[in-house]
């Protein structure tokens, strides 16, 4: 029996019930049906449709029924059904909310512990690198200038410096880097970072900046803002085959309120997008989809670390199909001051 | 050329530094921890002290305090495995506040070491 037919049958029997215990058992069935409808994620207005349809059927089957007289009998199943539906709906929502909270908590504590671990490892690692660089340098200095051995030593030095930079990035993620907080204009920082990024990003990729403000002041370390933009632009490039666009926008946050105005820094690309299971892992340090040697898996972890340090939040939206294909990284931050543009918004191409 | 007291707990790094300093014709006395370093400083009267910050027993900050108490006049250079990695209480900034002559973040190059030494001995 279809769900509509089941409900119509329940209404019929509720109207016809001649003993209270019969009515009670029919109403229990309505309650059960309400739970089922919620589990099937049927929208509430469709539930109402069931009721209307049942009344129409009842009126057709029993034309001599005076609906006004039996109104309480008619609405009783609907009440049971709605009550069960509402209860189940709330339980579902609670469960989802708890699940989401739990997930965020787990991610936060995982990132925190990896951060602590990273700081400890980084300290020892710098000691080791110190020895490698020092011995290599002394050996190199003792070798003839144009010799192959000297060049090899220089390779060791270069590799060690790369390792040192990696450790520094790791430490940024670990949020142990003492930052020099100052009032910075995010717009200026973003422009500078885009200028820098332009030099290393494929020229077939169009880069643009859109801003609703002429000035966005916030308390931050200028290097951090630039690092966020650089990391996101490089990721965006890697998500694209050859051509495409990276659009950076600075807009008022939708839920901006209170004395500290919130703004959104959004970097959107027209790249390949990500599967949800990839999206769930992108903030984990060392997680990368790039080929070995291409990515350290620290780019987004660093972004996450910096944004958390600045008291903001990062969200990712990604589509693999359709006109909205690509990934958008939205960063919401608090501003000390926002100077909106009086006329039209600013649009620049890099 | 100077007589340098090197306080460093990582034996490999200490060996490297000792060689590097000796190649620049400095005389090096080496101590593997802060406690030994402070004792040796009183005995050998170095021209310069090069000390690590994070060490077992007496760490660098405590060592600097003890050296100052001792009335040690030699300039001090503080080194650490990245000024970012250590806790706020024992970092190079604290060392700077305590009046060390220069700080070095590991890993550093020979040129950076020479600059720090020249600055400290000035």
GROMACS .gro file of C-alpha atoms in nm:
model
  472
    1UNK     CA    1   0.000   0.000   0.000
    2UNK     CA    2   0.135   0.344  -0.089
    3UNK     CA    3   0.198   0.595   0.185
    4UNK     CA    4  -0.091   0.818   0.076
    5UNK     CA    5  -0.324   0.518   0.066
    6UNK     CA    6  -0.206   0.411   0.412
    7UNK     CA    7  -0.282   0.753   0.553
    8UNK     CA    8  -0.623   0.770   0.380
    9UNK     CA    9  -0.701   0.432   0.531
   10UNK     CA   10  -0.598   0.553   0.877
   11UNK     CA   11  -0.826   0.859   0.845
   12UNK     CA   12  -1.117   0.639   0.732
   13UNK     CA   13  -1.073   0.408   1.026
   14UNK     CA   14  -1.033   0.697   1.271
   15UNK     CA   15  -1.366   0.837   1.155
   16UNK     CA   16  -1.533   0.499   1.173
   17UNK     CA   17  -1.385   0.395   1.511
   18UNK     CA   18  -1.666   0.309   1.749
   19UNK     CA   19  -1.462   0.233   2.063
   20UNK     CA   20  -1.191   0.447   2.227
   21UNK     CA   21  -0.935   0.164   2.216
   22UNK     CA   22  -0.990   0.121   1.842
   23UNK     CA   23  -0.934   0.494   1.788
   24UNK     CA   24  -0.622   0.479   2.005
   25UNK     CA   25  -0.468   0.200   1.801
   26UNK     CA   26  -0.548   0.381   1.475
   27UNK     CA   27  -0.385   0.699   1.609
   28UNK     CA   28  -0.079   0.495   1.709
   29UNK     CA   29  -0.053   0.392   1.346
   30UNK     CA   30  -0.069   0.760   1.242
   31UNK     CA   31   0.211   0.835   1.483
   32UNK     CA   32   0.424   0.556   1.338
   33UNK     CA   33   0.356   0.680   0.986
   34UNK     CA   34   0.471   1.030   1.090
   35UNK     CA   35   0.809   0.890   1.197
   36UNK     CA   36   0.842   0.702   0.873
   37UNK     CA   37   0.764   1.013   0.665
   38UNK     CA   38   1.034   1.205   0.847
   39UNK     CA   39   1.287   0.930   0.791
   40UNK     CA   40   1.203   0.943   0.423
   41UNK     CA   41   1.280   1.318   0.450
   42UNK     CA   42   0.946   1.410   0.306
   43UNK     CA   43   0.897   1.789   0.325
   44UNK     CA   44   0.632   1.906   0.578
   45UNK     CA   45   0.406   2.064   0.315
   46UNK     CA   46   0.382   1.730   0.138
   47UNK     CA   47   0.265   1.576   0.465
   48UNK     CA   48  -0.026   1.825   0.458
   49UNK     CA   49  -0.104   1.713   0.104
   50UNK     CA   50  -0.156   1.360   0.235
   51UNK     CA   51  -0.422   1.488   0.470
   52UNK     CA   52  -0.608   1.684   0.204
   53UNK     CA   53  -0.602   1.388  -0.027
   54UNK     CA   54  -0.734   1.160   0.247
   55UNK     CA   55  -1.028   1.396   0.315
   56UNK     CA   56  -1.110   1.419  -0.054
   57UNK     CA   57  -1.109   1.039  -0.078
   58UNK     CA   58  -1.320   1.004   0.234
   59UNK     CA   59  -1.575   1.257   0.107
   60UNK     CA   60  -1.595   1.070  -0.226
   61UNK     CA   61  -1.638   0.731  -0.058
   62UNK     CA   62  -1.895   0.846   0.196
   63UNK     CA   63  -2.088   1.138   0.043
   64UNK     CA   64  -2.336   1.146   0.330
   65UNK     CA   65  -2.068   1.220   0.591
   66UNK     CA   66  -2.099   1.566   0.747
   67UNK     CA   67  -1.735   1.668   0.762
   68UNK     CA   68  -1.796   1.953   1.006
   69UNK     CA   69  -1.942   1.709   1.261
   70UNK     CA   70  -1.654   1.468   1.244
   71UNK     CA   71  -1.382   1.737   1.234
   72UNK     CA   72  -1.212   1.627   1.562
   73UNK     CA   73  -1.194   1.268   1.433
   74UNK     CA   74  -1.048   1.396   1.106
   75UNK     CA   75  -0.779   1.611   1.261
   76UNK     CA   76  -0.673   1.362   1.531
   77UNK     CA   77  -0.464   1.147   1.291
   78UNK     CA   78  -0.309   1.463   1.141
   79UNK     CA   79  -0.210   1.582   1.489
   80UNK     CA   80  -0.051   1.246   1.571
   81UNK     CA   81   0.124   1.235   1.238
   82UNK     CA   82   0.260   1.591   1.269
   83UNK     CA   83   0.369   1.537   1.626
   84UNK     CA   84   0.566   1.225   1.534
   85UNK     CA   85   0.707   1.398   1.229
   86UNK     CA   86   0.817   1.701   1.435
   87UNK     CA   87   0.977   1.487   1.705
   88UNK     CA   88   1.168   1.276   1.457
   89UNK     CA   89   1.274   1.589   1.269
   90UNK     CA   90   1.415   1.746   1.585
   91UNK     CA   91   1.596   1.427   1.677
   92UNK     CA   92   1.750   1.414   1.332
   93UNK     CA   93   1.859   1.778   1.351
   94UNK     CA   94   2.005   1.729   1.700
   95UNK     CA   95   2.192   1.426   1.584
   96UNK     CA   96   2.334   1.607   1.282
   97UNK     CA   97   2.434   1.907   1.491
   98UNK     CA   98   2.606   1.690   1.750
   99UNK     CA   99   2.778   1.496   1.478
  100UNK     CA  100   2.902   1.817   1.315
  101UNK     CA  101   3.022   1.960   1.648
  102UNK     CA  102   3.199   1.637   1.727
  103UNK     CA  103   3.367   1.639   1.387
  104UNK     CA  104   3.489   1.998   1.431
  105UNK     CA  105   3.615   1.928   1.779
  106UNK     CA  106   3.806   1.627   1.659
  107UNK     CA  107   3.960   1.822   1.375
  108UNK     CA  108   4.059   2.108   1.604
  109UNK     CA  109   4.224   1.881   1.856
  110UNK     CA  110   4.398   1.684   1.585
  111UNK     CA  111   4.539   2.003   1.434
  112UNK     CA  112   4.639   2.124   1.778
  113UNK     CA  113   4.829   1.806   1.864
  114UNK     CA  114   4.999   1.794   1.527
  115UNK     CA  115   5.098   2.155   1.584
  116UNK     CA  116   5.261   2.076   1.916
  117UNK     CA  117   5.435   1.778   1.766
  118UNK     CA  118   5.551   1.988   1.471
  119UNK     CA  119   5.704   2.250   1.699
  120UNK     CA  120   5.899   1.987   1.888
  121UNK     CA  121   6.023   1.812   1.576
  122UNK     CA  122   6.109   2.145   1.415
  123UNK     CA  123   6.342   2.237   1.700
  124UNK     CA  124   6.542   1.915   1.671
  125UNK     CA  125   6.530   1.936   1.297
  126UNK     CA  126   6.686   2.282   1.298
  127UNK     CA  127   6.972   2.152   1.510
  128UNK     CA  128   7.031   1.870   1.263
  129UNK     CA  129   7.010   2.106   0.967
  130UNK     CA  130   7.253   2.337   1.143
  131UNK     CA  131   7.512   2.059   1.148
  132UNK     CA  132   7.448   1.959   0.786
  133UNK     CA  133   7.473   2.317   0.658
  134UNK     CA  134   7.775   2.398   0.870
  135UNK     CA  135   7.979   2.090   0.775
  136UNK     CA  136   7.879   2.122   0.409
  137UNK     CA  137   7.980   2.486   0.403
  138UNK     CA  138   8.322   2.416   0.556
  139UNK     CA  139   8.381   2.128   0.317
  140UNK     CA  140   8.270   2.342   0.021
  141UNK     CA  141   8.500   2.627   0.120
  142UNK     CA  142   8.796   2.387   0.116
  143UNK     CA  143   8.726   2.264  -0.238
  144UNK     CA  144   8.842   2.427  -0.566
  145UNK     CA  145   8.582   2.674  -0.686
  146UNK     CA  146   8.482   2.523  -1.022
  147UNK     CA  147   8.504   2.159  -0.915
  148UNK     CA  148   8.220   1.912  -0.944
  149UNK     CA  149   8.258   1.833  -0.572
  150UNK     CA  150   8.209   2.199  -0.485
  151UNK     CA  151   7.892   2.208  -0.697
  152UNK     CA  152   7.769   1.894  -0.523
  153UNK     CA  153   7.824   2.055  -0.185
  154UNK     CA  154   7.628   2.355  -0.306
  155UNK     CA  155   7.344   2.116  -0.390
  156UNK     CA  156   7.355   1.984  -0.033
  157UNK     CA  157   7.336   2.343   0.093
  158UNK     CA  158   7.044   2.424  -0.133
  159UNK     CA  159   6.856   2.112  -0.028
  160UNK     CA  160   6.918   2.198   0.336
  161UNK     CA  161   6.784   2.547   0.285
  162UNK     CA  162   6.472   2.400   0.130
  163UNK     CA  163   6.434   2.181   0.436
  164UNK     CA  164   6.481   2.487   0.658
  165UNK     CA  165   6.202   2.671   0.472
  166UNK     CA  166   5.978   2.370   0.512
  167UNK     CA  167   6.040   2.371   0.887
  168UNK     CA  168   5.957   2.741   0.898
  169UNK     CA  169   5.628   2.670   0.722
  170UNK     CA  170   5.555   2.390   0.962
  171UNK     CA  171   5.610   2.626   1.250
  172UNK     CA  172   5.374   2.881   1.103
  173UNK     CA  173   5.115   2.608   1.102
  174UNK     CA  174   5.203   2.522   1.459
  175UNK     CA  175   5.119   2.885   1.540
  176UNK     CA  176   5.433   2.929   1.740
  177UNK     CA  177   5.573   3.204   1.527
  178UNK     CA  178   5.572   3.531   1.717
  179UNK     CA  179   5.393   3.764   1.483
  180UNK     CA  180   5.441   4.137   1.459
  181UNK     CA  181   5.087   4.257   1.485
  182UNK     CA  182   5.022   4.592   1.329
  183UNK     CA  183   4.738   4.770   1.159
  184UNK     CA  184   4.752   4.664   0.798
  185UNK     CA  185   4.538   4.753   0.500
  186UNK     CA  186   4.433   4.416   0.370
  187UNK     CA  187   4.363   4.560   0.026
  188UNK     CA  188   4.723   4.681  -0.011
  189UNK     CA  189   4.857   4.348   0.114
  190UNK     CA  190   4.635   4.156  -0.125
  191UNK     CA  191   4.745   4.373  -0.419
  192UNK     CA  192   5.111   4.316  -0.333
  193UNK     CA  193   5.059   3.941  -0.293
  194UNK     CA  194   4.873   3.918  -0.624
  195UNK     CA  195   5.154   4.108  -0.791
  196UNK     CA  196   5.404   3.860  -0.648
  197UNK     CA  197   5.187   3.561  -0.733
  198UNK     CA  198   5.141   3.685  -1.089
  199UNK     CA  199   5.511   3.636  -1.151
  200UNK     CA  200   5.494   3.267  -1.072
  201UNK     CA  201   5.150   3.183  -1.205
  202UNK     CA  202   5.092   3.061  -1.559
  203UNK     CA  203   5.009   3.363  -1.778
  204UNK     CA  204   4.713   3.180  -1.935
  205UNK     CA  205   4.543   3.208  -1.597
  206UNK     CA  206   4.353   3.531  -1.556
  207UNK     CA  207   4.383   3.690  -1.211
  208UNK     CA  208   4.151   3.958  -1.085
  209UNK     CA  209   4.064   4.145  -0.769
  210UNK     CA  210   3.720   4.270  -0.679
  211UNK     CA  211   3.662   4.480  -0.369
  212UNK     CA  212   3.366   4.655  -0.212
  213UNK     CA  213   3.602   4.864  -0.004
  214UNK     CA  214   3.875   5.116  -0.066
  215UNK     CA  215   4.035   5.030   0.268
  216UNK     CA  216   4.015   4.726   0.493
  217UNK     CA  217   4.208   4.775   0.815
  218UNK     CA  218   4.284   4.491   1.048
  219UNK     CA  219   4.532   4.390   1.315
  220UNK     CA  220   4.761   4.131   1.157
  221UNK     CA  221   5.110   4.045   1.051
  222UNK     CA  222   5.149   4.171   0.696
  223UNK     CA  223   5.351   3.865   0.601
  224UNK     CA  224   5.063   3.645   0.707
  225UNK     CA  225   4.808   3.810   0.482
  226UNK     CA  226   5.044   3.776   0.189
  227UNK     CA  227   5.117   3.415   0.272
  228UNK     CA  228   4.746   3.331   0.277
  229UNK     CA  229   4.700   3.480  -0.069
  230UNK     CA  230   5.012   3.318  -0.211
  231UNK     CA  231   4.921   2.973  -0.078
  232UNK     CA  232   4.565   2.996  -0.207
  233UNK     CA  233   4.671   3.124  -0.550
  234UNK     CA  234   4.926   2.846  -0.592
  235UNK     CA  235   4.665   2.586  -0.496
  236UNK     CA  236   4.420   2.744  -0.740
  237UNK     CA  237   4.677   2.721  -1.018
  238UNK     CA  238   4.739   2.355  -0.942
  239UNK     CA  239   4.366   2.286  -0.965
  240UNK     CA  240   4.355   2.413  -1.323
  241UNK     CA  241   4.474   2.236  -1.635
  242UNK     CA  242   4.621   2.525  -1.829
  243UNK     CA  243   4.390   2.822  -1.860
  244UNK     CA  244   4.127   2.951  -1.624
  245UNK     CA  245   4.077   3.226  -1.373
  246UNK     CA  246   4.153   3.309  -1.013
  247UNK     CA  247   3.914   3.567  -0.872
  248UNK     CA  248   3.986   3.729  -0.544
  249UNK     CA  249   3.713   3.927  -0.377
  250UNK     CA  250   3.686   4.129  -0.059
  251UNK     CA  251   3.327   4.176   0.044
  252UNK     CA  252   3.123   4.246   0.355
  253UNK     CA  253   3.048   3.926   0.547
  254UNK     CA  254   2.681   3.826   0.523
  255UNK     CA  255   2.639   3.809   0.900
  256UNK     CA  256   2.852   4.111   0.981
  257UNK     CA  257   2.738   4.274   1.303
  258UNK     CA  258   2.867   4.428   1.623
  259UNK     CA  259   3.140   4.682   1.666
  260UNK     CA  260   3.396   4.480   1.473
  261UNK     CA  261   3.283   4.463   1.114
  262UNK     CA  262   3.343   4.130   0.947
  263UNK     CA  263   3.463   4.090   0.594
  264UNK     CA  264   3.517   3.799   0.360
  265UNK     CA  265   3.828   3.735   0.162
  266UNK     CA  266   3.738   3.489  -0.109
  267UNK     CA  267   3.967   3.317  -0.357
  268UNK     CA  268   3.772   3.139  -0.628
  269UNK     CA  269   3.918   2.935  -0.910
  270UNK     CA  270   3.776   2.767  -1.218
  271UNK     CA  271   3.970   2.449  -1.151
  272UNK     CA  272   3.867   2.088  -1.128
  273UNK     CA  273   3.696   2.108  -0.789
  274UNK     CA  274   3.724   1.844  -0.518
  275UNK     CA  275   3.537   1.537  -0.406
  276UNK     CA  276   3.376   1.575  -0.062
  277UNK     CA  277   3.613   1.316   0.086
  278UNK     CA  278   3.912   1.520  -0.036
  279UNK     CA  279   3.753   1.841   0.095
  280UNK     CA  280   3.722   1.686   0.438
  281UNK     CA  281   4.099   1.642   0.458
  282UNK     CA  282   4.246   1.952   0.298
  283UNK     CA  283   4.330   2.123   0.627
  284UNK     CA  284   4.525   1.825   0.758
  285UNK     CA  285   4.898   1.889   0.750
  286UNK     CA  286   5.085   1.690   0.487
  287UNK     CA  287   4.765   1.600   0.305
  288UNK     CA  288   4.821   1.663  -0.064
  289UNK     CA  289   4.676   1.549  -0.393
  290UNK     CA  290   4.977   1.678  -0.581
  291UNK     CA  291   5.244   1.453  -0.724
  292UNK     CA  292   5.530   1.355  -0.492
  293UNK     CA  293   5.774   1.643  -0.473
  294UNK     CA  294   5.519   1.896  -0.599
  295UNK     CA  295   5.343   1.988  -0.279
  296UNK     CA  296   5.427   1.972   0.087
  297UNK     CA  297   5.066   1.941   0.196
  298UNK     CA  298   5.112   2.240   0.423
  299UNK     CA  299   4.958   2.522   0.217
  300UNK     CA  300   4.606   2.503   0.351
  301UNK     CA  301   4.719   2.394   0.699
  302UNK     CA  302   4.921   2.712   0.717
  303UNK     CA  303   4.624   2.917   0.596
  304UNK     CA  304   4.408   2.749   0.859
  305UNK     CA  305   4.666   2.819   1.129
  306UNK     CA  306   4.703   3.186   1.039
  307UNK     CA  307   4.330   3.247   1.011
  308UNK     CA  308   4.268   3.077   1.345
  309UNK     CA  309   4.538   3.294   1.499
  310UNK     CA  310   4.363   3.601   1.361
  311UNK     CA  311   4.035   3.483   1.513
  312UNK     CA  312   3.870   3.415   1.179
  313UNK     CA  313   3.730   3.112   1.005
  314UNK     CA  314   3.790   2.939   0.674
  315UNK     CA  315   3.532   2.756   0.466
  316UNK     CA  316   3.565   2.575   0.139
  317UNK     CA  317   3.304   2.529  -0.130
  318UNK     CA  318   3.387   2.310  -0.422
  319UNK     CA  319   3.201   2.190  -0.728
  320UNK     CA  320   3.325   1.938  -0.978
  321UNK     CA  321   3.049   1.996  -1.231
  322UNK     CA  322   2.826   2.269  -1.366
  323UNK     CA  323   2.878   2.639  -1.429
  324UNK     CA  324   3.005   2.689  -1.072
  325UNK     CA  325   3.280   2.434  -1.124
  326UNK     CA  326   3.589   2.511  -0.919
  327UNK     CA  327   3.680   2.580  -0.562
  328UNK     CA  328   3.617   2.883  -0.347
  329UNK     CA  329   3.803   2.939  -0.023
  330UNK     CA  330   3.617   3.185   0.197
  331UNK     CA  331   3.796   3.346   0.485
  332UNK     CA  332   3.598   3.551   0.730
  333UNK     CA  333   3.788   3.800   0.942
  334UNK     CA  334   3.721   4.092   1.174
  335UNK     CA  335   3.819   4.437   1.054
  336UNK     CA  336   3.916   4.739   1.260
  337UNK     CA  337   3.771   4.956   0.990
  338UNK     CA  338   3.604   4.915   0.655
  339UNK     CA  339   3.588   5.201   0.408
  340UNK     CA  340   3.316   5.117   0.154
  341UNK     CA  341   3.354   5.249  -0.198
  342UNK     CA  342   3.098   5.520  -0.265
  343UNK     CA  343   3.042   5.451  -0.631
  344UNK     CA  344   3.104   5.123  -0.807
  345UNK     CA  345   3.317   4.844  -0.662
  346UNK     CA  346   3.682   4.815  -0.752
  347UNK     CA  347   3.786   4.567  -1.021
  348UNK     CA  348   4.147   4.514  -1.115
  349UNK     CA  349   4.319   4.266  -1.341
  350UNK     CA  350   4.665   4.136  -1.264
  351UNK     CA  351   9.137   3.632   1.760
  352UNK     CA  352   8.915   3.549   2.050
  353UNK     CA  353   8.882   3.283   2.312
  354UNK     CA  354   8.527   3.156   2.277
  355UNK     CA  355   8.331   2.948   2.527
  356UNK     CA  356   8.086   2.730   2.337
  357UNK     CA  357   7.789   2.596   2.536
  358UNK     CA  358   7.596   2.351   2.319
  359UNK     CA  359   7.432   2.019   2.406
  360UNK     CA  360   7.407   1.873   2.053
  361UNK     CA  361   7.752   1.709   2.011
  362UNK     CA  362   7.741   1.713   1.632
  363UNK     CA  363   7.645   2.078   1.613
  364UNK     CA  364   7.908   2.163   1.876
  365UNK     CA  365   8.177   1.980   1.676
  366UNK     CA  366   8.076   2.168   1.361
  367UNK     CA  367   8.085   2.504   1.537
  368UNK     CA  368   8.419   2.429   1.701
  369UNK     CA  369   8.575   2.348   1.362
  370UNK     CA  370   8.419   2.655   1.203
  371UNK     CA  371   8.545   2.883   1.479
  372UNK     CA  372   8.892   2.729   1.481
  373UNK     CA  373   8.919   2.777   1.105
  374UNK     CA  374   8.872   3.147   1.178
  375UNK     CA  375   9.161   3.117   1.428
  376UNK     CA  376   8.947   3.143   1.741
  377UNK     CA  377   9.034   2.936   2.047
  378UNK     CA  378   8.738   2.727   2.160
  379UNK     CA  379   8.649   2.583   2.499
  380UNK     CA  380   8.349   2.356   2.474
  381UNK     CA  381   8.079   2.277   2.733
  382UNK     CA  382   7.799   2.025   2.679
  383UNK     CA  383   7.545   2.188   2.909
  384UNK     CA  384   7.471   2.511   3.092
  385UNK     CA  385   7.602   2.392   3.427
  386UNK     CA  386   7.946   2.302   3.292
  387UNK     CA  387   7.940   2.619   3.081
  388UNK     CA  388   7.887   2.847   3.379
  389UNK     CA  389   8.163   2.672   3.574
  390UNK     CA  390   8.406   2.689   3.282
  391UNK     CA  391   8.326   3.055   3.222
  392UNK     CA  392   8.453   3.132   3.571
  393UNK     CA  393   8.772   2.935   3.510
  394UNK     CA  394   8.877   3.020   3.155
  395UNK     CA  395   8.765   3.386   3.136
  396UNK     CA  396   8.653   3.376   2.770
  397UNK     CA  397   8.632   3.682   2.542
  398UNK     CA  398   8.296   3.567   2.411
  399UNK     CA  399   8.029   3.314   2.508
  400UNK     CA  400   7.824   3.135   2.243
  401UNK     CA  401   7.536   2.952   2.408
  402UNK     CA  402   7.243   2.740   2.299
  403UNK     CA  403   6.908   2.823   2.459
  404UNK     CA  404   6.727   2.492   2.492
  405UNK     CA  405   6.949   2.255   2.686
  406UNK     CA  406   6.913   1.993   2.958
  407UNK     CA  407   7.014   2.072   3.317
  408UNK     CA  408   7.070   2.445   3.308
  409UNK     CA  409   6.917   2.590   2.993
  410UNK     CA  410   7.056   2.890   2.810
  411UNK     CA  411   6.843   3.155   2.975
  412UNK     CA  412   6.932   3.027   3.322
  413UNK     CA  413   7.295   3.002   3.214
  414UNK     CA  414   7.291   3.365   3.100
  415UNK     CA  415   7.140   3.468   3.436
  416UNK     CA  416   7.406   3.269   3.623
  417UNK     CA  417   7.684   3.416   3.411
  418UNK     CA  418   7.560   3.769   3.478
  419UNK     CA  419   7.542   3.693   3.849
  420UNK     CA  420   7.896   3.566   3.830
  421UNK     CA  421   7.992   3.911   3.703
  422UNK     CA  422   8.088   3.771   3.365
  423UNK     CA  423   8.172   4.064   3.139
  424UNK     CA  424   8.217   3.868   2.814
  425UNK     CA  425   7.958   3.939   2.547
  426UNK     CA  426   7.708   3.657   2.492
  427UNK     CA  427   7.558   3.527   2.168
  428UNK     CA  428   7.241   3.320   2.210
  429UNK     CA  429   7.154   3.049   1.957
  430UNK     CA  430   6.836   2.853   1.918
  431UNK     CA  431   6.675   2.599   1.693
  432UNK     CA  432   6.448   2.853   1.538
  433UNK     CA  433   6.324   3.149   1.731
  434UNK     CA  434   5.979   3.022   1.654
  435UNK     CA  435   5.990   2.680   1.800
  436UNK     CA  436   6.047   2.736   2.165
  437UNK     CA  437   5.805   2.845   2.429
  438UNK     CA  438   5.762   3.212   2.500
  439UNK     CA  439   5.946   3.194   2.833
  440UNK     CA  440   6.269   3.067   2.692
  441UNK     CA  441   6.300   3.223   2.354
  442UNK     CA  442   6.555   3.437   2.187
  443UNK     CA  443   6.350   3.747   2.258
  444UNK     CA  444   6.396   3.683   2.629
  445UNK     CA  445   6.766   3.647   2.564
  446UNK     CA  446   6.761   3.976   2.377
  447UNK     CA  447   6.588   4.141   2.670
  448UNK     CA  448   6.859   4.003   2.895
  449UNK     CA  449   7.112   4.198   2.700
  450UNK     CA  450   7.283   3.938   2.485
  451UNK     CA  451   7.494   4.091   2.211
  452UNK     CA  452   7.346   3.895   1.924
  453UNK     CA  453   7.112   3.608   1.852
  454UNK     CA  454   7.135   3.334   1.592
  455UNK     CA  455   6.852   3.119   1.465
  456UNK     CA  456   6.956   2.768   1.376
  457UNK     CA  457   7.031   2.672   1.107
  458UNK     CA  458   7.261   2.961   1.024
  459UNK     CA  459   7.539   3.012   0.771
  460UNK     CA  460   7.904   3.078   0.832
  461UNK     CA  461   7.857   3.438   0.724
  462UNK     CA  462   7.580   3.489   0.979
  463UNK     CA  463   7.800   3.341   1.251
  464UNK     CA  464   8.089   3.570   1.157
  465UNK     CA  465   7.860   3.876   1.157
  466UNK     CA  466   7.726   3.788   1.501
  467UNK     CA  467   8.078   3.741   1.641
  468UNK     CA  468   8.202   4.067   1.492
  469UNK     CA  469   7.901   4.250   1.630
  470UNK     CA  470   7.949   4.099   1.976
  471UNK     CA  471   8.323   4.171   1.990
  472UNK     CA  472   8.288   4.529   1.865
   0.00000   0.00000   0.00000
